[in-house]
PDB file of C-alpha atoms in Angstrom:
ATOM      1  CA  UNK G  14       1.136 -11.352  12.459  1.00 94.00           C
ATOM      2  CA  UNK G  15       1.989  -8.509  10.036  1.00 95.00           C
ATOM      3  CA  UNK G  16       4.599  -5.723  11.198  1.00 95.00           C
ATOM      4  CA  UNK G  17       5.539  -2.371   9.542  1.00 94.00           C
ATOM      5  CA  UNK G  18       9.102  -1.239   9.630  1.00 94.00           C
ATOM      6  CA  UNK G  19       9.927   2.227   8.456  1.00 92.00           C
ATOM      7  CA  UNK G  20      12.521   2.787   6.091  1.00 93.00           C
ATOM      8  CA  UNK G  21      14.127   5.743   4.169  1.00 93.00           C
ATOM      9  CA  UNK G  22      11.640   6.456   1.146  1.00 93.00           C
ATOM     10  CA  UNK G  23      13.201   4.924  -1.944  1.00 95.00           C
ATOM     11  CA  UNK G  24      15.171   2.062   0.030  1.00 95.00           C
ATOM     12  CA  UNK G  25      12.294  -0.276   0.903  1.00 96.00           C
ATOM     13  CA  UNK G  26      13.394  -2.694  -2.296  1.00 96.00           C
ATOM     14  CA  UNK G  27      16.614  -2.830  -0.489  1.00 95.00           C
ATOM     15  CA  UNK G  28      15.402  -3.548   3.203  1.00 94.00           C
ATOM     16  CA  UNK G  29      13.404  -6.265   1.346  1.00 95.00           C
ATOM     17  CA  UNK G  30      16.201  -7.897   0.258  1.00 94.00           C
ATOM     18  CA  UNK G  31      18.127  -7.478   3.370  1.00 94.00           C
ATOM     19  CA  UNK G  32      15.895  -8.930   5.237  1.00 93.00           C
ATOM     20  CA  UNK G  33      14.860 -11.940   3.135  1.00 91.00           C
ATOM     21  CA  UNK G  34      18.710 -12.382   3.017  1.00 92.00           C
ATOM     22  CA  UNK G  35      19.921 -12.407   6.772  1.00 91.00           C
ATOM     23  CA  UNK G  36      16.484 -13.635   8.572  1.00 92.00           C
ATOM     24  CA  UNK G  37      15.267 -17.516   8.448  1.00 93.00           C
ATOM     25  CA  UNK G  38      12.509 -18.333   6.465  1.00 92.00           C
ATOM     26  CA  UNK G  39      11.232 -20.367   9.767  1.00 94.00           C
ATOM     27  CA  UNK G  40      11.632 -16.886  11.309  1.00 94.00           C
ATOM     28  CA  UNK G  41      10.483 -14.580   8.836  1.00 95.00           C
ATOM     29  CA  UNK G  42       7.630 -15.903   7.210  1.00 94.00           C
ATOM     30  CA  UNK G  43       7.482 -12.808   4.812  1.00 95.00           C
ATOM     31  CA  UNK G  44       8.507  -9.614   3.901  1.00 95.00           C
ATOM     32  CA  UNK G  45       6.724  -7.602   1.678  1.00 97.00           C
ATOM     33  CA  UNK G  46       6.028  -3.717  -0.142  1.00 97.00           C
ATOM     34  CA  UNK G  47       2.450  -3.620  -1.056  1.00 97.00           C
ATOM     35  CA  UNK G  48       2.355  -1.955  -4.571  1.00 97.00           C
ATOM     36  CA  UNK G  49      -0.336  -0.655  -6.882  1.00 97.00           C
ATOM     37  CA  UNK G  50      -0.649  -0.628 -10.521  1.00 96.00           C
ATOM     38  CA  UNK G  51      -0.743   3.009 -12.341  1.00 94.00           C
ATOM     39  CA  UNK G  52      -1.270   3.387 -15.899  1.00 92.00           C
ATOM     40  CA  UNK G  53       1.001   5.756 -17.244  1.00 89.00           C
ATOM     41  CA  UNK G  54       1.858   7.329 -21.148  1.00 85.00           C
ATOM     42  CA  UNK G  55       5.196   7.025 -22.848  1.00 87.00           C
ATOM     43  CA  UNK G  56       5.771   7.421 -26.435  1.00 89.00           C
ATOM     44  CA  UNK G  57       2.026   7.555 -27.165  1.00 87.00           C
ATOM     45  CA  UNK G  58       1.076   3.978 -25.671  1.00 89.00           C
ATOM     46  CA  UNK G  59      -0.598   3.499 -21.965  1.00 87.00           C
ATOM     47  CA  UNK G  60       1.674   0.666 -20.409  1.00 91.00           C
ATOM     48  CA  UNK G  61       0.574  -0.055 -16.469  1.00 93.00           C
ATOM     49  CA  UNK G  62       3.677   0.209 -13.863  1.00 94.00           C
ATOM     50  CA  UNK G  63       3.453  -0.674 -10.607  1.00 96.00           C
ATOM     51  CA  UNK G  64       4.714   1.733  -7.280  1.00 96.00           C
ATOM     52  CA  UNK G  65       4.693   1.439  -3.632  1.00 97.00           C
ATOM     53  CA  UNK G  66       1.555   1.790  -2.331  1.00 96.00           C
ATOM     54  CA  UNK G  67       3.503   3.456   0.958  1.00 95.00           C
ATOM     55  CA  UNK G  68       6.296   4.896  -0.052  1.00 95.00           C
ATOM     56  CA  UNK G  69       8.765   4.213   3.145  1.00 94.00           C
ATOM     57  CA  UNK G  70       7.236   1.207   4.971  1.00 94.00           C
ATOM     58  CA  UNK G  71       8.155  -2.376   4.795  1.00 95.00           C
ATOM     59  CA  UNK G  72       6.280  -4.872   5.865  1.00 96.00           C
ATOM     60  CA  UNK G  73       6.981  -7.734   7.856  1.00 95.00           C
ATOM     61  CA  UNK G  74       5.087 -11.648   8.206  1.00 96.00           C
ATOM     62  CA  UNK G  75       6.013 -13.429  11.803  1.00 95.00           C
ATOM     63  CA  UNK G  76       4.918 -14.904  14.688  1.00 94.00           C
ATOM     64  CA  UNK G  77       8.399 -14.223  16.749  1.00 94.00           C
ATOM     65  CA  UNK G  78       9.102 -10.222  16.532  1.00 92.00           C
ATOM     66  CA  UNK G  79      11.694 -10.699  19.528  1.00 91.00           C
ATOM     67  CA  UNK G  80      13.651 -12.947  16.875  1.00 92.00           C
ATOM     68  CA  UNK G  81      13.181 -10.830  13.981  1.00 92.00           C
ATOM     69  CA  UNK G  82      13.946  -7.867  16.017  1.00 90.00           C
ATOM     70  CA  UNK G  83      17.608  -9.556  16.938  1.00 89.00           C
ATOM     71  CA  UNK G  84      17.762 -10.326  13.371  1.00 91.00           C
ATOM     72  CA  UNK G  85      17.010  -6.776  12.043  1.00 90.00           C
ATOM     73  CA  UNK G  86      20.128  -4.902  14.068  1.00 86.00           C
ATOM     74  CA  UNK G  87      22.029  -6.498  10.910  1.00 86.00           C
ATOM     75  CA  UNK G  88      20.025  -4.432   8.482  1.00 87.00           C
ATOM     76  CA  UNK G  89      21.451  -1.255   7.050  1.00 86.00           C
ATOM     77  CA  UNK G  90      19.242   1.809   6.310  1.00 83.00           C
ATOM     78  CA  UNK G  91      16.317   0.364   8.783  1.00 77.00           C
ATOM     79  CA  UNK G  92      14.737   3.162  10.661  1.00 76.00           C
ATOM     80  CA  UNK G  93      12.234   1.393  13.372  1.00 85.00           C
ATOM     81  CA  UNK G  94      10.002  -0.699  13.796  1.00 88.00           C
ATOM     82  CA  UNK G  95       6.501   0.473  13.836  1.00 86.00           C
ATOM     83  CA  UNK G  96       4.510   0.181  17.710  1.00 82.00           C
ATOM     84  CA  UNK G  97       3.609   2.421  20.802  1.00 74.00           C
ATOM     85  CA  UNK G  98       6.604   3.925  23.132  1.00 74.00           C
ATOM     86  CA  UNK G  99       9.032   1.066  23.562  1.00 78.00           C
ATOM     87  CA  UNK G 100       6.392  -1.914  22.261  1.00 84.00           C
ATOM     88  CA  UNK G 101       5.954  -3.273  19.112  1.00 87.00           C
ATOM     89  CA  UNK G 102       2.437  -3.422  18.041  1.00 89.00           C
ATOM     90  CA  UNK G 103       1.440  -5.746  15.004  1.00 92.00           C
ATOM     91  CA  UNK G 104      -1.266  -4.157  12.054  1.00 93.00           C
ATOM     92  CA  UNK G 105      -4.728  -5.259  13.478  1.00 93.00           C
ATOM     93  CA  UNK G 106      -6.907  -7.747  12.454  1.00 94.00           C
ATOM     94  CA  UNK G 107      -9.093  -5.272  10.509  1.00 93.00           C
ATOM     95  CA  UNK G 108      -5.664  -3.357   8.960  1.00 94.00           C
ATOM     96  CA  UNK G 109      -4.583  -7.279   7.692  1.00 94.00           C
ATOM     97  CA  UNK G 110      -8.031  -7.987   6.303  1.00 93.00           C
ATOM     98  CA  UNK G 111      -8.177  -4.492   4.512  1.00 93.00           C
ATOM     99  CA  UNK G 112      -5.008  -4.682   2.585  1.00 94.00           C
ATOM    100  CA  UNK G 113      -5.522  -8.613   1.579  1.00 94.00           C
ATOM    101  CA  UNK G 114      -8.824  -7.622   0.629  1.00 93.00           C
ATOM    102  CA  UNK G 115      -6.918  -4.547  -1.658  1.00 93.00           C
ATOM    103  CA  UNK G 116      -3.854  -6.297  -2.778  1.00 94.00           C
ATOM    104  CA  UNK G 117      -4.261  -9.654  -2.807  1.00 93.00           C
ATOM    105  CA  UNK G 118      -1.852 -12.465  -1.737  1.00 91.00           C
ATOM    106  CA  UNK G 119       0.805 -10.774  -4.104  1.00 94.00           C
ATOM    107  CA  UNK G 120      -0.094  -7.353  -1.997  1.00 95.00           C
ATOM    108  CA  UNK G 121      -0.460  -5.594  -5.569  1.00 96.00           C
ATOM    109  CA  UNK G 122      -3.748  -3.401  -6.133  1.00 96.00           C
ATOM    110  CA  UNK G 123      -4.788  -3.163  -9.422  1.00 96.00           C
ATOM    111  CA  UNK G 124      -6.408  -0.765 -11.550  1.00 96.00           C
ATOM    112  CA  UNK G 125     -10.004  -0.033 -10.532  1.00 97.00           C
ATOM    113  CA  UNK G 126     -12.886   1.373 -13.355  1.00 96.00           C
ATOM    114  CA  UNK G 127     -15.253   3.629 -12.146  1.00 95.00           C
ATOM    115  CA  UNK G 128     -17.789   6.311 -13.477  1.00 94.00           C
ATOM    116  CA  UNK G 129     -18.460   9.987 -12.612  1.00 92.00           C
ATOM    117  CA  UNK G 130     -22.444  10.641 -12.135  1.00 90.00           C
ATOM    118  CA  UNK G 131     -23.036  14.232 -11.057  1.00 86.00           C
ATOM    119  CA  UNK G 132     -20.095  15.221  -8.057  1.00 85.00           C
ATOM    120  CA  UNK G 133     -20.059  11.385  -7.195  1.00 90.00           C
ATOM    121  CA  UNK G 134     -17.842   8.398  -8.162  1.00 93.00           C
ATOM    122  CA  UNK G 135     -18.979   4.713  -8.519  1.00 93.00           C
ATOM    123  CA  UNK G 136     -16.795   1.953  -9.149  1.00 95.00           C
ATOM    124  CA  UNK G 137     -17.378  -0.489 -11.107  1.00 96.00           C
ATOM    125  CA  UNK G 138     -14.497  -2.815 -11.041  1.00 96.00           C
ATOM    126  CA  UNK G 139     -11.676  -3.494  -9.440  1.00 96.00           C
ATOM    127  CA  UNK G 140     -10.360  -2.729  -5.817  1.00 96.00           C
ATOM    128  CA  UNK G 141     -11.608   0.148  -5.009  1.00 96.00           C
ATOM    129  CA  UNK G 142     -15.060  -1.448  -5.411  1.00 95.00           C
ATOM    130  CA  UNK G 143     -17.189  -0.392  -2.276  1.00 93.00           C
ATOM    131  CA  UNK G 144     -14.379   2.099  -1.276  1.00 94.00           C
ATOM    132  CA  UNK G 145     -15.613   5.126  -2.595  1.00 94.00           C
ATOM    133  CA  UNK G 146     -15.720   6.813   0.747  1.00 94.00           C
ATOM    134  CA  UNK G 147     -12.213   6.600   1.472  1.00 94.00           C
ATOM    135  CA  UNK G 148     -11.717   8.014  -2.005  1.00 96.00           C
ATOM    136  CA  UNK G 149     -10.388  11.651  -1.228  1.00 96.00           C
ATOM    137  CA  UNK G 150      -9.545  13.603  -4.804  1.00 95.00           C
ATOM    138  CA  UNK G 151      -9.410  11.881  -8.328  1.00 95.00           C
ATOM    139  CA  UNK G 152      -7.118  12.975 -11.181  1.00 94.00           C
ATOM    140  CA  UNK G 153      -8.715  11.808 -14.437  1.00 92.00           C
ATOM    141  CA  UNK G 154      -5.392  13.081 -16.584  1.00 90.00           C
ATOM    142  CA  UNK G 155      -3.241  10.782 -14.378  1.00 92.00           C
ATOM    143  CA  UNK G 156      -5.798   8.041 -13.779  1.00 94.00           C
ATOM    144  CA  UNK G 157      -5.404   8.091  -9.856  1.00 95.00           C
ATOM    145  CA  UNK G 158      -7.232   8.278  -6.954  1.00 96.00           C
ATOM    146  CA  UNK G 159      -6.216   9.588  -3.914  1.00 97.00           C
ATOM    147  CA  UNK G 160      -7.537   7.882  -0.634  1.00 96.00           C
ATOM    148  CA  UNK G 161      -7.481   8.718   3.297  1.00 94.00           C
ATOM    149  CA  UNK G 162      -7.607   5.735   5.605  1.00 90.00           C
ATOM    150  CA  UNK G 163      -6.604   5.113   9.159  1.00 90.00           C
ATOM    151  CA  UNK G 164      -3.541   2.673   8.910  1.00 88.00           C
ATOM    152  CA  UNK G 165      -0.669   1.842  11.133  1.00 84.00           C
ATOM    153  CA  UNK G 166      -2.407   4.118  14.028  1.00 81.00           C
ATOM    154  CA  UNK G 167      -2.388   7.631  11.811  1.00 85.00           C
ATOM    155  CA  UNK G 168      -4.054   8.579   8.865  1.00 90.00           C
ATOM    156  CA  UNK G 169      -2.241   7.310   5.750  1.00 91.00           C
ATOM    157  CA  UNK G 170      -2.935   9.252   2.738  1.00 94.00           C
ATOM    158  CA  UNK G 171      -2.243   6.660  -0.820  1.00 94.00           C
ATOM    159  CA  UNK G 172      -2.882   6.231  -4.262  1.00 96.00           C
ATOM    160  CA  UNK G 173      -4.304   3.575  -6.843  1.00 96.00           C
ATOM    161  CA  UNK G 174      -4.962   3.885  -9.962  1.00 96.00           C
ATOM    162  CA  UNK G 175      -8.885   4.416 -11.768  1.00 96.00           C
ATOM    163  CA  UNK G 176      -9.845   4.640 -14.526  1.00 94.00           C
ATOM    164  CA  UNK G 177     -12.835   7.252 -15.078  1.00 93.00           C
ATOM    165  CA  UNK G 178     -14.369   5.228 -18.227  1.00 91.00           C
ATOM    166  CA  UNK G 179     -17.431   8.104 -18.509  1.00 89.00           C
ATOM    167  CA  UNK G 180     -18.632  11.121 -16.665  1.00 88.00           C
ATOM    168  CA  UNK G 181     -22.169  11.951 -16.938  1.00 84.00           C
ATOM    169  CA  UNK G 182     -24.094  15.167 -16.269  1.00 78.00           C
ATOM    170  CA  UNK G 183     -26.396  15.237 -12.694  1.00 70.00           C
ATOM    171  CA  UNK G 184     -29.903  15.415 -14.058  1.00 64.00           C
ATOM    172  CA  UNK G 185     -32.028  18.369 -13.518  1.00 57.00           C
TER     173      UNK G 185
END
């Protein structure tokens, strides 16, 4: 079962390693920051660099929580452990299937391509393919998209990268 732990924004490569260091593989099965790919500009070539797809969560791969949890009181910078009141409560089966279906094994979304016809987007490639209705706002300078989605038990607002390869006129 996936887990989320909350971190300090700009520590989660740190918790990573932490945690990979001072919890058992046969514990800890894995421990994880999904990313996303972004294409940015510097000195007039686009390279693609990848970012935390949300920014202050960590996430967690076991089947014994109580043990992890032990486990995790060694961890500097850790803030908690994501659940209800005093339980911890696992990402759902739909949550799991969502961001495996987005990332990947390696958790890493990649750039999607998508057209503009009229006020609408369609995809045409990549992960965002079939998304479009969580798609929020698009930035064609920055080549982002910003989504809405219900994650963790709030809405989580994220961005991936897209590509706009043509925008076309509604016809009249």
């Amino acid at each position: 079962m996936w887990y989320v732990m909350q971190v300090r924004t700009g520590t989660e490569e740190n918790i990573r390693q932490q945690c990979a260091a001072r919890i058992p593989g046969s514990i800890l099965r894995n421990c994880f920051i999904p990313c996303y790919e972004e294409k940015k500009k510097s000195n007039g070539q686009w390279n693609i660099r990848t970012r935390i797809l949300f920014p202050g969560y960590v996430f967690l791969d076991t089947e014994d929580i109580d043990q992890v949890f032990i486990r995790l009181r060694r961890v500097i910078g850790l803030t908690r452990i994501l659940g209800t009141g005093e339980e911890i409560v696992p990402l759902t089966e739909r949550e799991m299937e969502f961001l495996l279906q987005f990332g990947g094994e390696e958790q890493i979304v990649g750039m999607s391509e998508g057209i503009i016809e009229g006020s609408r987007i369609r995809i045409l490639s990549g992960p965002l393919v079939g998304k479009e209705a969580l798609i929020r706002r698009i930035d064609r300078h920055k080549r982002k998209a910003y989504l809405e989605m219900d994650m963790f038990g709030r809405t989580q607002r994220i961005q991936v990268g897209l590509e706009v390869v043509m925008k076309t006129r509604p016809s009249s």
